[in-house]
Tab-separated table of C-alpha atoms in Angstrom:
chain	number	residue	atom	x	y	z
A	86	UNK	CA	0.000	0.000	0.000
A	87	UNK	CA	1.268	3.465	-0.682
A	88	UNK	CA	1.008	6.815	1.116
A	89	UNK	CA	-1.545	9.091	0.153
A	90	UNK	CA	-0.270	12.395	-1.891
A	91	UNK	CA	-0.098	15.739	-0.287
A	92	UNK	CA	-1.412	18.314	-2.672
A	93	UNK	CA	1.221	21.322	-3.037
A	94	UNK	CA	-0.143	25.057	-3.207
A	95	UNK	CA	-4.019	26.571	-3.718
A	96	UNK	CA	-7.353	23.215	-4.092
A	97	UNK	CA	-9.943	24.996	-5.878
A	98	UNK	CA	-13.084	23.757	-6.155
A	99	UNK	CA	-15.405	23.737	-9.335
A	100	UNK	CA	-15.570	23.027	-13.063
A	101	UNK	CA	-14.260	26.008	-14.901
A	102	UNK	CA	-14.543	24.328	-18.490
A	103	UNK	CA	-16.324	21.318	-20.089
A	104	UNK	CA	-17.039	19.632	-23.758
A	105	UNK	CA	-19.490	17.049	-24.165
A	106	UNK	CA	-20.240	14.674	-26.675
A	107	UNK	CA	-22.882	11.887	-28.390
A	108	UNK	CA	-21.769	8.452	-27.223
A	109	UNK	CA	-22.482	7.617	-30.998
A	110	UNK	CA	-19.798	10.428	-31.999
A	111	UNK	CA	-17.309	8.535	-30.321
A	112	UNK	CA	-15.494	5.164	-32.669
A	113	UNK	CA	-13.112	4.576	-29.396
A	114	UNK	CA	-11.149	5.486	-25.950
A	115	UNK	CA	-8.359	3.993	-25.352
A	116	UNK	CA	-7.685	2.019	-22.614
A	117	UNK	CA	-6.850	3.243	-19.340
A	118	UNK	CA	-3.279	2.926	-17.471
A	119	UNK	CA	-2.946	3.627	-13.721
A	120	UNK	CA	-6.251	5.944	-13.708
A	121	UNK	CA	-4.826	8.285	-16.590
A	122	UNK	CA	-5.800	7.759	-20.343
A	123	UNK	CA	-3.109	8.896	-22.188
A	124	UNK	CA	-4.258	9.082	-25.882
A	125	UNK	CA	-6.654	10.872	-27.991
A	126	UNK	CA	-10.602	9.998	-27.917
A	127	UNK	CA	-10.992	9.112	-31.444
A	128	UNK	CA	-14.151	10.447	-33.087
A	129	UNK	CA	-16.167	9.312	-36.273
A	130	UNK	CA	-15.561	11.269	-39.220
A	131	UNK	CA	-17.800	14.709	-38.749
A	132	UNK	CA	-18.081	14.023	-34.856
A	133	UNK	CA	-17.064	17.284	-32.619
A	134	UNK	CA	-17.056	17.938	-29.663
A	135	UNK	CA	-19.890	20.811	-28.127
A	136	UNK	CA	-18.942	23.195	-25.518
A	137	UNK	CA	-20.947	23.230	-22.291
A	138	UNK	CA	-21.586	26.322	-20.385
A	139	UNK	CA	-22.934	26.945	-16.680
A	140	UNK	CA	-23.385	29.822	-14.402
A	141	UNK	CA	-20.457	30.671	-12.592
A	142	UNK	CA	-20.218	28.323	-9.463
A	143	UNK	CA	-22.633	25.983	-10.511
A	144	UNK	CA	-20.754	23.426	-12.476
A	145	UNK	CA	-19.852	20.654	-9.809
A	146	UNK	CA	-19.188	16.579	-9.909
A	147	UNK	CA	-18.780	13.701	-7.642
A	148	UNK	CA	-18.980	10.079	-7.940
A	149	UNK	CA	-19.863	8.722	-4.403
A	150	UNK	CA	-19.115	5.207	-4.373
A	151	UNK	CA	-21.808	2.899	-3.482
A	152	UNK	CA	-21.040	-1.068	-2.225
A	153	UNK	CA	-23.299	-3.421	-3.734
A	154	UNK	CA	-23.869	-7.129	-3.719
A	155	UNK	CA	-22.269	-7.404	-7.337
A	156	UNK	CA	-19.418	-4.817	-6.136
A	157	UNK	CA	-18.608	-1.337	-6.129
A	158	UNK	CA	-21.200	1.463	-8.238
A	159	UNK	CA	-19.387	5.147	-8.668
A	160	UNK	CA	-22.738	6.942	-8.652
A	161	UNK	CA	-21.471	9.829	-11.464
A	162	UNK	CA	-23.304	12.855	-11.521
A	163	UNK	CA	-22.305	16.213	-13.457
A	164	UNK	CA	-24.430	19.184	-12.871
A	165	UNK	CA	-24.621	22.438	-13.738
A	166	UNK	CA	-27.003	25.929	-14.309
A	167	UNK	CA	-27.698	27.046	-17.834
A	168	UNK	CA	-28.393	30.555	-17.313
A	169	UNK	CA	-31.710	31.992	-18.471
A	170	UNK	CA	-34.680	30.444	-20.571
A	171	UNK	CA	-33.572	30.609	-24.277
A	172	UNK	CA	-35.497	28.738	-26.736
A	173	UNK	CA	-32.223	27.860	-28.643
A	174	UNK	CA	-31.918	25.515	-25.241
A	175	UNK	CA	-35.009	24.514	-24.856
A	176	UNK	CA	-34.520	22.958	-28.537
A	177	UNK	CA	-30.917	21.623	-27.472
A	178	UNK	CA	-32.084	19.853	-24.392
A	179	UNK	CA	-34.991	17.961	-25.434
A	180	UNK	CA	-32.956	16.656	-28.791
A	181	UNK	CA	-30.715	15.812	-25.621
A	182	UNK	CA	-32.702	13.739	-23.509
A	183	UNK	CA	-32.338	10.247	-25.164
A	184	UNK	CA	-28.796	10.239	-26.029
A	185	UNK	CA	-25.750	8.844	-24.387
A	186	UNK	CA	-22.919	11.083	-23.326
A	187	UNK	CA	-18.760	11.522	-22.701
A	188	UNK	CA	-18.234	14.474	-20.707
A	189	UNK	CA	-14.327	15.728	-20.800
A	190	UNK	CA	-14.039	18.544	-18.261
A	191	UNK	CA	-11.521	20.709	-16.199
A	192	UNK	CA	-11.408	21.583	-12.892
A	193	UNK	CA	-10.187	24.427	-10.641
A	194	UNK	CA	-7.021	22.727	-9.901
A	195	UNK	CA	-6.158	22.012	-13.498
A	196	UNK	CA	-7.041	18.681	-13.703
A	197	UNK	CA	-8.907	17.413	-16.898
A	198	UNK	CA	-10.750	14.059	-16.767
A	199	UNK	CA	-12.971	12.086	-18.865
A	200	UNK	CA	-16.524	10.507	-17.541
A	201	UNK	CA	-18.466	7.865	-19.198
A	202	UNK	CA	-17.638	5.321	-21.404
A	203	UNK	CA	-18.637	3.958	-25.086
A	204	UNK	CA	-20.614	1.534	-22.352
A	205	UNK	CA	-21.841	3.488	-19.839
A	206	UNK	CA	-22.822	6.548	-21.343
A	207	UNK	CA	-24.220	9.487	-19.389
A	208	UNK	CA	-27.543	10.005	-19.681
A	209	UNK	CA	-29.154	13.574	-19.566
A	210	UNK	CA	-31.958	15.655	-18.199
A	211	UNK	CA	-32.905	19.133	-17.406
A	212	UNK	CA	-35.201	21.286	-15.247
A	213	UNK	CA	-36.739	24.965	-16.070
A	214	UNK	CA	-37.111	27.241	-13.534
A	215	UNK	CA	-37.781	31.312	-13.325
A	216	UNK	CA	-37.452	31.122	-9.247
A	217	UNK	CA	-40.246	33.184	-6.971
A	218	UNK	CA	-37.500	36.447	-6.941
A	219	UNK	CA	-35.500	38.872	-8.778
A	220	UNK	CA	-32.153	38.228	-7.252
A	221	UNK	CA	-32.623	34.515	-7.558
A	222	UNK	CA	-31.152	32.563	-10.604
A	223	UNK	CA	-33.771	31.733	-13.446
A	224	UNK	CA	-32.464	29.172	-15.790
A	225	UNK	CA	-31.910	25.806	-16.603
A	226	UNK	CA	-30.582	22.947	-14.228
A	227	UNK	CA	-28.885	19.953	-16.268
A	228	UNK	CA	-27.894	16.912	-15.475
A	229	UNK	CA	-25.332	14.421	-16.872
A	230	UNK	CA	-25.761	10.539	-14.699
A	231	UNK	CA	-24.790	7.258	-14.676
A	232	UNK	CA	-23.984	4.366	-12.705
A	233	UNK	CA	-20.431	3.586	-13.422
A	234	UNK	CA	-18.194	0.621	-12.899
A	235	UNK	CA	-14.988	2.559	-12.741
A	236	UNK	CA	-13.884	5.923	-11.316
A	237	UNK	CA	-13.530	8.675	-13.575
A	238	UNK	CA	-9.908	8.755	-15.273
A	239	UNK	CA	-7.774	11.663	-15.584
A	240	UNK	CA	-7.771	12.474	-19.291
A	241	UNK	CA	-4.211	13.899	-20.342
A	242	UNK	CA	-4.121	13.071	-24.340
């Protein structure tokens, strides 16, 4: 067993950038090494990659880890707020709402990782809301889930 590390300088919290893409966009990943995938995600021809957006502060993850009887669930949820209601998102999110996902984010700290697989894509939902008053935040709360088999890797192509 090894020591834990000690993290040098400033931990800040949050997503400050994320892409998302169409599990069907995706041909392959390749294989993980010591929690790090080191190569490109290779796309099919045409297949990009869309830029997410969220309200400052609202763009958070975890995967809690949850024992079962057939082993260990990483319960991965990425959420954020989509400021405003725009009809151009209101079209986005519903074509949304049956497709499978690969989220490739960054957090405060730097760090850039890759959730969801070509097998356990992330599903995705969203909520309206105009809140009850004027200083609250009207917008859109989204949703990218899944019950994974494996942590999230660190994504360093």
């Amino acid at each position: 067993m090894e020591d834990m590390t000690v993290p040098n300088g400033f931990n800040m919290g949050g997503i400050v950038k994320y892409n998302f893409i169409l599990v069907d966009d995706v041909v392959s990943i390749p294989e993980a090494e010591n929690g790090k995938i080191a190569g490109p995600v290779v796309l099919v021809t045409g297949g990009v990659w869309s830029k997410g957006y969220g309200q400052r502060g609202s763009t958070v993850y975890s995967e809690p880890e949850e024992k079962t009887g057939a082993g260990s669930v990483f319960k991965w949820l990425f959420e954020s707020v989509v400021p405003k209601d725009r009809t151009e998102n209101d079209v986005l999110f519903y074509k949304m709402r049956n497709g499978g996902f690969i989220i490739d984010y960054t957090d405060g700290n730097g760090l850039r990782k890759l959730i969801g697989s070509k097998s356990e894509p992330l599903q995705f939902s969203s909520s309206l809301t105009t809140r009850g008053k004027a200083h609250e935040l009207a917008g859109h709360s989204i949703k990218f889930f899944q019950d994974g088999t494996f942590k999230s890797y660190e994504y360093a192509p």
